């Protein structure tokens, strides 16, 4: 089986692209191991992956980071949905480039457009999380009037 080069979505210039490319390439050597690791993580965190168009290592990051924000012991108060969404958005903005959006709640509907490889929808216990990336276009001149 011929290994295909991963599609690289450019976030800017320089070493960040190379790092992301190398990180994606490392995770492609044995996809079944990565999927098994993701499944094991989902089970341990009581996560149900509902839909995804995202590399496995980024899905793992989203699950682990979300899990780290929710306390395991009942006496600790749970962070608000707004806090969770903002923290997850900031984390992905800093790690994978700008233009991430996050919705966290118990019951919501959605229809979003996203960049390739930039979408995951999952639930953790009774909380649903939608995380997606959009394209950013630099505005060089004002729109015609």
Short mmCIF file of C-alpha atoms in Angstrom, two decimals:
data_model
loop_
_atom_site.label_atom_id
_atom_site.label_comp_id
_atom_site.label_asym_id
_atom_site.label_seq_id
_atom_site.Cartn_x
_atom_site.Cartn_y
_atom_site.Cartn_z
CA UNK A 1 0.00 0.00 0.00
CA UNK A 2 1.39 3.36 -1.00
CA UNK A 3 1.51 5.99 1.76
CA UNK A 4 -0.01 9.30 0.69
CA UNK A 5 1.38 12.61 1.79
CA UNK A 6 -1.03 14.37 4.19
CA UNK A 7 -2.76 17.48 2.92
CA UNK A 8 -1.25 20.48 4.67
CA UNK A 9 -3.53 23.40 5.40
CA UNK A 10 -1.33 26.47 5.64
CA UNK A 11 -1.68 28.62 8.73
CA UNK A 12 1.16 31.02 8.12
CA UNK A 13 4.83 31.01 7.26
CA UNK A 14 7.82 29.28 8.77
CA UNK A 15 8.53 26.50 11.20
CA UNK A 16 4.97 26.08 12.49
CA UNK A 17 3.96 24.59 9.13
CA UNK A 18 6.92 22.22 9.12
CA UNK A 19 6.23 21.16 12.71
CA UNK A 20 2.57 20.51 11.95
CA UNK A 21 3.50 18.60 8.78
CA UNK A 22 6.04 16.45 10.60
CA UNK A 23 3.62 15.85 13.49
CA UNK A 24 0.90 14.75 11.05
CA UNK A 25 3.38 12.54 9.19
CA UNK A 26 4.51 10.78 12.38
CA UNK A 27 0.94 9.82 13.23
CA UNK A 28 0.31 8.30 9.81
CA UNK A 29 2.84 5.46 10.10
CA UNK A 30 0.38 3.10 11.76
CA UNK A 31 -3.16 4.46 11.51
CA UNK A 32 -4.73 1.48 13.28
CA UNK A 33 -2.61 2.12 16.41
CA UNK A 34 -3.67 5.78 16.43
CA UNK A 35 -7.34 4.83 16.04
CA UNK A 36 -7.10 2.26 18.83
CA UNK A 37 -5.44 4.87 21.08
CA UNK A 38 -8.25 7.33 20.28
CA UNK A 39 -10.92 4.69 20.99
CA UNK A 40 -9.28 3.80 24.30
CA UNK A 41 -9.08 7.48 25.26
CA UNK A 42 -12.74 8.01 24.34
CA UNK A 43 -13.79 5.09 26.54
CA UNK A 44 -11.68 6.27 29.48
CA UNK A 45 -13.19 9.77 29.31
CA UNK A 46 -16.77 8.59 28.64
CA UNK A 47 -16.71 10.31 25.24
CA UNK A 48 -18.91 9.53 22.24
CA UNK A 49 -17.37 10.76 19.00
CA UNK A 50 -20.32 11.75 16.85
CA UNK A 51 -18.66 13.18 13.75
CA UNK A 52 -15.15 14.14 12.75
CA UNK A 53 -13.12 15.50 9.87
CA UNK A 54 -9.90 15.91 11.83
CA UNK A 55 -6.61 14.01 12.13
CA UNK A 56 -6.59 11.49 14.96
CA UNK A 57 -3.86 13.29 16.95
CA UNK A 58 -5.94 16.49 16.94
CA UNK A 59 -9.04 14.58 18.06
CA UNK A 60 -6.99 13.12 20.92
CA UNK A 61 -5.83 16.62 21.82
CA UNK A 62 -9.44 17.90 21.86
CA UNK A 63 -10.61 15.02 24.08
CA UNK A 64 -7.67 15.20 26.48
CA UNK A 65 -7.83 18.97 26.80
CA UNK A 66 -11.60 18.99 27.35
CA UNK A 67 -11.22 16.20 29.92
CA UNK A 68 -8.55 18.21 31.73
CA UNK A 69 -10.96 21.13 32.15
CA UNK A 70 -13.69 19.08 33.79
CA UNK A 71 -12.95 18.05 37.40
CA UNK A 72 -13.22 14.34 38.22
CA UNK A 73 -14.46 14.78 41.79
CA UNK A 74 -18.00 16.05 42.53
CA UNK A 75 -17.09 18.64 45.20
CA UNK A 76 -15.23 20.66 42.57
CA UNK A 77 -17.55 22.93 40.59
CA UNK A 78 -17.74 22.30 36.85
CA UNK A 79 -16.60 25.21 34.67
CA UNK A 80 -19.33 26.98 32.73
CA UNK A 81 -20.03 25.98 29.12
CA UNK A 82 -18.75 29.41 28.06
CA UNK A 83 -15.48 28.87 29.93
CA UNK A 84 -15.02 25.41 28.36
CA UNK A 85 -15.74 26.69 24.84
CA UNK A 86 -13.42 29.67 25.23
CA UNK A 87 -10.58 27.57 26.69
CA UNK A 88 -10.83 24.91 23.94
CA UNK A 89 -10.96 27.58 21.22
CA UNK A 90 -7.88 29.35 22.64
CA UNK A 91 -5.99 26.07 22.95
CA UNK A 92 -6.62 25.14 19.32
CA UNK A 93 -5.93 28.69 18.10
CA UNK A 94 -2.52 28.54 19.79
CA UNK A 95 -1.62 25.00 18.64
CA UNK A 96 -3.13 24.83 15.14
CA UNK A 97 -3.49 28.43 13.95
CA UNK A 98 -6.26 30.99 14.26
CA UNK A 99 -9.95 30.81 13.32
CA UNK A 100 -11.18 28.00 15.60
CA UNK A 101 -14.72 28.15 16.96
CA UNK A 102 -16.26 26.11 19.75
CA UNK A 103 -19.80 25.50 20.98
CA UNK A 104 -20.41 23.66 24.26
CA UNK A 105 -23.83 22.81 25.64
CA UNK A 106 -26.35 20.17 26.58
CA UNK A 107 -28.72 20.65 23.66
CA UNK A 108 -28.09 22.58 20.46
CA UNK A 109 -28.36 22.23 16.72
CA UNK A 110 -25.85 23.43 14.18
CA UNK A 111 -24.85 23.64 10.56
CA UNK A 112 -21.34 24.93 9.99
CA UNK A 113 -18.83 25.20 7.18
CA UNK A 114 -15.28 24.26 8.11
CA UNK A 115 -11.86 23.87 6.55
CA UNK A 116 -10.77 20.36 5.64
CA UNK A 117 -9.41 18.50 8.64
CA UNK A 118 -10.87 21.04 11.06
CA UNK A 119 -14.07 19.60 12.54
CA UNK A 120 -14.98 17.39 15.49
CA UNK A 121 -18.27 16.89 17.32
CA UNK A 122 -18.36 14.77 20.46
CA UNK A 123 -20.12 14.42 23.78
CA UNK A 124 -18.53 13.90 27.17
CA UNK A 125 -21.02 12.68 29.73
CA UNK A 126 -24.05 14.95 29.12
CA UNK A 127 -22.05 17.78 27.51
CA UNK A 128 -21.79 18.18 23.72
CA UNK A 129 -18.77 19.85 22.12
CA UNK A 130 -18.52 21.19 18.57
CA UNK A 131 -15.06 22.40 17.55
CA UNK A 132 -14.34 23.62 14.03
CA UNK A 133 -11.98 25.80 12.02
CA UNK A 134 -12.95 28.30 9.35
CA UNK A 135 -10.91 29.94 6.62
CA UNK A 136 -9.47 33.36 7.23
CA UNK A 137 -9.09 35.74 4.31
CA UNK A 138 -6.99 38.84 4.61
CA UNK A 139 -8.95 41.91 3.59
CA UNK A 140 -6.66 44.10 1.53
CA UNK A 141 -9.21 46.69 0.45
CA UNK A 142 -12.76 47.65 1.40
CA UNK A 143 -15.59 45.90 -0.45
CA UNK A 144 -17.11 47.82 -3.38
CA UNK A 145 -20.03 50.10 -2.47
#
